[in-house]
XYZ file of C-alpha atoms in Angstrom:
403
model
C 38.692 121.245 132.795
C 40.211 120.128 129.485
C 41.628 123.589 128.953
C 43.089 123.542 132.455
C 44.732 120.156 131.871
C 46.169 121.303 128.572
C 47.592 124.363 130.254
C 49.168 122.221 132.964
C 50.646 119.836 130.403
C 51.946 122.790 128.412
C 53.570 124.259 131.483
C 55.189 120.898 132.347
C 56.437 120.432 128.795
C 57.905 123.921 128.766
C 59.577 123.291 132.110
C 61.047 120.004 130.899
C 62.306 121.650 127.721
C 63.815 124.512 129.687
C 65.466 122.040 132.055
C 66.908 120.049 129.138
C 68.179 123.218 127.498
C 69.733 124.424 130.733
C 71.513 121.113 131.303
C 72.886 120.946 127.753
C 75.251 123.900 127.615
C 77.669 124.753 124.821
C 79.631 127.976 125.162
C 79.072 130.424 122.307
C 76.678 127.915 120.708
C 79.536 126.255 118.828
C 82.204 123.659 119.623
C 85.430 124.835 118.028
C 88.484 122.591 117.616
C 91.842 124.039 116.567
C 94.423 121.820 114.862
C 97.739 123.496 115.663
C 100.404 121.778 113.604
C 103.358 122.038 111.234
C 101.964 122.615 107.762
C 105.170 122.947 105.732
C 108.182 121.923 107.846
C 109.842 118.585 108.663
C 106.898 117.394 110.773
C 104.258 118.255 108.171
C 104.068 114.805 106.565
C 103.386 112.803 109.757
C 101.148 115.596 111.144
C 100.180 118.656 109.089
C 97.285 118.397 106.673
C 96.860 114.746 107.593
C 96.047 115.704 111.186
C 93.588 118.326 109.937
C 91.915 115.699 107.746
C 91.706 113.251 110.652
C 90.066 115.859 112.905
C 87.554 116.787 110.205
C 86.756 113.107 109.574
C 85.980 112.698 113.286
C 83.652 115.704 113.197
C 81.935 114.523 110.016
C 81.510 110.964 111.327
C 80.011 112.415 114.510
C 77.387 114.200 112.409
C 78.805 117.733 112.499
C 76.868 118.656 115.635
C 76.920 117.892 119.348
C 74.106 118.792 121.766
C 72.428 120.373 118.772
C 75.292 122.815 118.195
C 77.678 122.905 115.205
C 81.279 121.684 115.429
C 83.971 123.698 113.658
C 87.593 122.838 112.835
C 90.184 125.586 112.311
C 93.873 125.288 111.417
C 97.063 127.010 112.544
C 100.735 126.576 111.571
C 103.176 127.025 114.456
C 106.229 126.490 112.198
C 107.869 124.430 114.986
C 108.425 127.646 116.992
C 107.237 127.793 120.629
C 106.583 131.552 120.552
C 104.409 131.277 117.450
C 102.554 128.287 118.906
C 101.882 130.122 122.160
C 100.713 133.252 120.321
C 98.258 131.294 118.162
C 96.967 129.337 121.170
C 96.388 132.535 123.157
C 94.498 134.159 120.283
C 92.442 131.037 119.672
C 91.400 130.700 123.306
C 90.820 134.447 123.892
C 89.473 135.771 120.605
C 88.324 132.836 118.503
C 86.783 130.952 121.442
C 88.476 127.670 120.582
C 87.418 124.930 123.003
C 90.110 122.350 122.235
C 93.559 122.454 120.616
C 94.964 119.208 119.187
C 98.121 117.791 117.567
C 101.054 120.246 118.180
C 104.250 118.437 117.074
C 107.542 118.884 118.957
C 107.665 119.018 122.713
C 108.956 122.581 123.072
C 105.901 123.926 121.245
C 103.597 121.508 123.052
C 104.801 122.633 126.478
C 104.357 126.287 125.470
C 100.790 125.600 124.345
C 100.113 123.651 127.532
C 101.092 126.723 129.569
C 98.527 128.798 127.679
C 95.858 126.115 128.102
C 96.462 126.131 131.859
C 96.321 129.915 131.996
C 93.100 130.100 129.969
C 91.559 126.973 131.550
C 90.888 125.414 128.154
C 91.566 121.902 126.862
C 94.604 120.726 124.916
C 95.325 117.198 123.638
C 98.811 116.481 122.332
C 99.427 113.617 119.906
C 102.802 114.233 118.307
C 104.876 115.219 121.332
C 106.432 112.608 123.574
C 107.967 114.354 126.586
C 106.952 112.520 129.763
C 106.831 115.869 131.583
C 103.378 116.411 130.044
C 101.925 113.901 132.459
C 104.747 114.197 135.000
C 105.927 117.346 136.717
C 103.995 119.584 134.288
C 100.770 117.552 134.339
C 97.568 119.532 134.105
C 93.817 118.919 134.366
C 93.505 120.760 131.042
C 96.143 118.852 129.014
C 96.073 115.249 127.790
C 98.681 113.086 126.063
C 96.998 110.611 123.732
C 99.367 108.613 121.502
C 102.806 107.991 123.031
C 105.572 109.170 125.302
C 109.316 108.627 125.179
C 109.206 106.001 127.921
C 106.623 103.892 126.108
C 108.611 103.868 122.861
C 111.882 103.180 124.659
C 110.387 100.361 126.721
C 108.545 98.929 123.751
C 111.593 98.802 121.532
C 114.481 98.281 123.940
C 112.851 95.713 126.204
C 111.487 93.560 123.415
C 114.675 93.760 121.337
C 116.874 92.753 124.287
C 114.543 89.814 124.919
C 115.240 88.715 121.340
C 119.004 88.733 121.818
C 119.825 92.351 120.980
C 121.827 92.830 124.162
C 124.510 95.307 123.085
C 123.536 98.837 122.008
C 125.123 101.967 120.583
C 123.000 105.107 120.322
C 122.836 107.812 117.680
C 121.003 110.499 119.629
C 119.564 113.805 118.436
C 121.272 116.449 120.545
C 118.200 118.071 122.102
C 115.803 117.257 124.934
C 113.638 114.760 123.048
C 116.589 112.689 121.820
C 118.295 112.716 125.209
C 115.065 111.549 126.858
C 114.751 108.644 124.423
C 118.361 107.568 124.980
C 118.050 107.828 128.771
C 114.851 105.775 128.922
C 116.095 103.132 126.477
C 119.496 102.810 128.161
C 117.834 102.188 131.516
C 115.689 99.441 129.992
C 118.647 97.818 128.171
C 120.760 97.590 131.324
C 117.799 96.543 133.487
C 117.238 93.588 131.159
C 120.870 92.477 131.203
C 122.137 94.302 128.118
C 125.032 96.722 127.696
C 125.260 100.224 126.248
C 128.601 100.525 124.440
C 128.451 104.244 123.714
C 126.636 107.065 121.956
C 127.134 109.904 119.490
C 124.945 113.003 119.409
C 124.486 114.772 116.059
C 122.750 118.162 116.154
C 119.207 118.495 114.827
C 118.984 118.394 111.004
C 122.660 117.498 110.512
C 123.256 117.411 106.720
C 126.038 114.788 106.731
C 125.658 111.900 109.192
C 128.399 109.697 107.768
C 130.861 110.060 110.659
C 128.177 109.222 113.216
C 127.119 106.099 111.328
C 130.738 104.965 111.003
C 131.250 105.316 114.767
C 128.123 103.276 115.438
C 129.231 100.642 112.931
C 132.689 100.458 114.468
C 131.227 99.836 117.926
C 130.226 96.324 116.807
C 127.045 96.689 118.863
C 124.322 94.294 117.817
C 121.766 97.111 117.898
C 122.212 100.698 116.765
C 119.542 102.680 118.566
C 118.228 105.761 116.784
C 117.119 108.192 119.488
C 115.524 111.046 117.610
C 112.973 112.072 115.022
C 112.909 113.494 111.516
C 114.900 114.490 109.599
C 117.903 112.847 111.308
C 116.290 109.451 111.864
C 115.398 108.887 108.218
C 118.767 110.131 106.999
C 120.556 107.859 109.481
C 118.673 104.811 108.217
C 119.432 105.692 104.589
C 123.112 106.301 105.348
C 123.363 103.063 107.333
C 121.987 101.115 104.366
C 124.539 102.758 102.073
C 127.340 101.797 104.461
C 126.198 98.174 104.686
C 125.183 98.231 108.353
C 122.342 95.760 107.875
C 124.382 93.592 105.512
C 127.105 93.443 108.143
C 124.804 91.842 110.666
C 123.929 94.849 112.827
C 120.324 95.899 113.299
C 118.923 99.371 113.731
C 116.168 100.058 116.256
C 114.310 103.335 115.857
C 112.966 104.709 119.109
C 110.737 106.951 117.021
C 109.899 106.140 113.410
C 106.637 106.532 111.564
C 105.179 104.741 108.588
C 105.634 107.865 106.472
C 109.363 107.731 107.344
C 109.563 104.147 106.099
C 107.665 105.131 102.962
C 110.129 107.956 102.321
C 113.200 105.772 102.938
C 111.922 102.801 100.922
C 111.968 99.133 101.893
C 115.347 98.461 100.293
C 117.033 100.784 102.803
C 114.660 100.332 105.766
C 114.237 96.534 105.674
C 114.932 94.905 109.022
C 114.407 98.124 111.002
C 112.790 97.550 114.401
C 110.405 100.083 115.913
C 107.443 100.487 118.241
C 104.164 102.045 117.176
C 100.773 102.812 118.679
C 99.014 102.096 115.393
C 99.450 100.239 112.117
C 96.926 100.697 109.345
C 97.014 97.066 108.176
C 96.650 95.374 111.567
C 93.006 94.275 111.339
C 89.669 95.041 109.682
C 88.991 98.073 111.907
C 92.325 99.725 111.192
C 92.040 98.995 107.483
C 88.494 100.350 107.138
C 89.326 103.725 108.649
C 92.753 103.993 107.023
C 91.415 103.349 103.544
C 88.866 106.138 104.006
C 91.680 108.386 105.173
C 93.899 107.334 102.243
C 91.173 108.325 99.789
C 91.452 111.910 101.084
C 95.213 112.237 101.656
C 96.749 109.650 99.282
C 98.966 108.127 101.968
C 98.376 105.944 104.979
C 98.041 107.576 108.409
C 100.719 107.812 111.042
C 99.945 106.905 114.640
C 99.736 110.637 115.374
C 97.109 111.288 112.709
C 95.013 108.264 113.694
C 95.282 109.430 117.308
C 93.842 112.833 116.409
C 90.679 111.158 115.104
C 90.440 108.936 118.186
C 90.790 111.774 120.687
C 88.455 114.182 118.893
C 85.795 111.466 118.811
C 86.293 110.747 122.519
C 86.077 114.477 123.265
C 82.823 114.918 121.347
C 81.301 111.846 122.994
C 82.233 113.275 126.392
C 80.465 116.558 125.579
C 77.408 114.593 124.502
C 77.410 112.419 127.635
C 78.075 115.258 130.091
C 75.653 117.734 128.468
C 78.235 120.525 128.468
C 81.525 121.619 126.929
C 82.849 122.757 130.314
C 86.524 121.720 130.112
C 86.931 119.993 133.467
C 83.591 118.195 133.246
C 84.424 116.964 129.751
C 87.890 115.792 130.842
C 86.374 113.965 133.820
C 83.872 112.254 131.525
C 86.680 111.219 129.163
C 88.428 109.502 132.065
C 85.316 107.495 132.942
C 85.086 105.358 129.812
C 87.635 102.944 128.313
C 89.085 103.956 124.952
C 88.474 101.055 122.600
C 88.348 102.033 118.942
C 90.217 101.365 115.696
C 93.203 103.277 117.084
C 93.470 102.119 120.700
C 93.384 98.674 122.281
C 92.768 98.474 126.030
C 92.914 102.264 126.246
C 92.219 104.313 129.350
C 92.697 108.009 130.099
C 94.430 107.897 133.476
C 94.207 110.292 136.397
C 97.369 112.028 135.116
C 95.646 112.598 131.731
C 97.881 110.113 129.903
C 95.965 107.783 127.597
C 97.494 104.368 128.271
C 97.006 101.689 125.592
C 98.728 98.734 123.955
C 101.664 99.252 121.604
C 103.265 97.028 118.954
C 106.843 96.048 118.216
C 107.183 95.733 114.443
C 109.893 95.003 111.919
C 110.056 96.553 108.481
C 109.555 93.973 105.749
C 111.932 93.209 102.929
C 110.820 94.256 99.435
C 110.068 90.574 98.678
C 107.824 90.254 101.732
C 105.722 93.305 100.862
C 102.731 92.254 98.746
C 100.939 95.577 98.099
C 101.424 99.343 98.608
C 102.109 100.363 102.233
C 102.485 96.701 103.277
C 105.498 97.574 105.398
C 105.368 95.963 108.861
C 105.565 92.538 110.449
C 104.051 92.641 113.939
C 106.458 90.885 116.303
C 104.888 91.512 119.695
C 102.153 93.302 121.583
C 103.325 95.442 124.513
C 100.647 96.122 127.107
C 99.985 99.721 128.016
C 100.825 99.031 131.654
C 104.268 97.693 130.711
C 104.996 100.370 128.136
C 103.867 103.494 129.966
C 104.526 102.337 133.517
C 102.809 103.688 136.637
C 101.776 107.345 137.016
C 104.600 109.723 137.878
C 104.302 110.808 141.511
C 105.644 114.200 140.442
C 102.212 114.832 138.909
C 100.032 116.790 141.340
C 96.926 114.979 140.043
C 98.192 111.558 141.103
C 96.990 110.231 144.427
C 99.988 109.795 146.678
């Protein structure tokens, strides 16, 4: 009888173990995350190796395994070229069995990678691309946008600045899709809130001499000069404006996209007074400081919002695999939408039905050299902007949004 009972118990235990194993499924017995980024070009400082480090920190903090299977991080350099990004993404998904691609600066490359993710039915989370089309007309169950979009930055900066009396604007806009989108969104917010747009100039990407554009903005007498673009133009425009006495003359500059590494590169003497919106600031509270100091010890500079967002999303992804018992892309994405995102990076975060992660943002002003008390002490927080206000409602052009 004892032998019979033992046999029964053994059979039950084996069945339970088999059931547990069957329910916890990881393809190829490894979870592979690819950081596809710019390793040497103009986006390499705010993304690049820093994004790789952030992803690896998330994996290490998670314990290096999920559902008993190892987690691997690989790296690719798309050189800011959509064709190279798409080629790497295709190889990663097809040959290297990558489960998730993250980062991917510049929207043209991001949209190319998103097309491959849709085709291969694999996951992609973008952090350093802001085109609203990601969660609008090109939205996808396989692609998520985690850190920002152009509307959120435009609303965050333009709305709050107009509220503070900055009611006349002149834009210096990068002459490509991203810059035009920033100017369009910000202009709509300025006029909606009772302000006026006095004009705009549109330098090409990576223009070596921006003097004439700055002089036109200065001559407009607008209270606010809006910088609608990213590096390298944005940093060069701020430096040139300081040289031409724009700040000293009473005008302010509002950057619709500027990162803490940009401010570090420019220096407080030139950047002081600059207004901008960010999803993350390393020195905001104990949680942001604890993680950022660990990151600094590895990279020797403080993280951008994009790099902090990589850590946040990779952690959320791994937790979703753990909770769902599988790395099946759609099941993992559904699980990620179930839980709020509340970590050192995001406040009041939620991955919406359109796969946009909505969270609070912050309007900040760059400190003067006298106000800065220690290295990387660069921002004064002026206002919190709720995620609902900044990102707005889901775009009905997204097929995933309930009509």
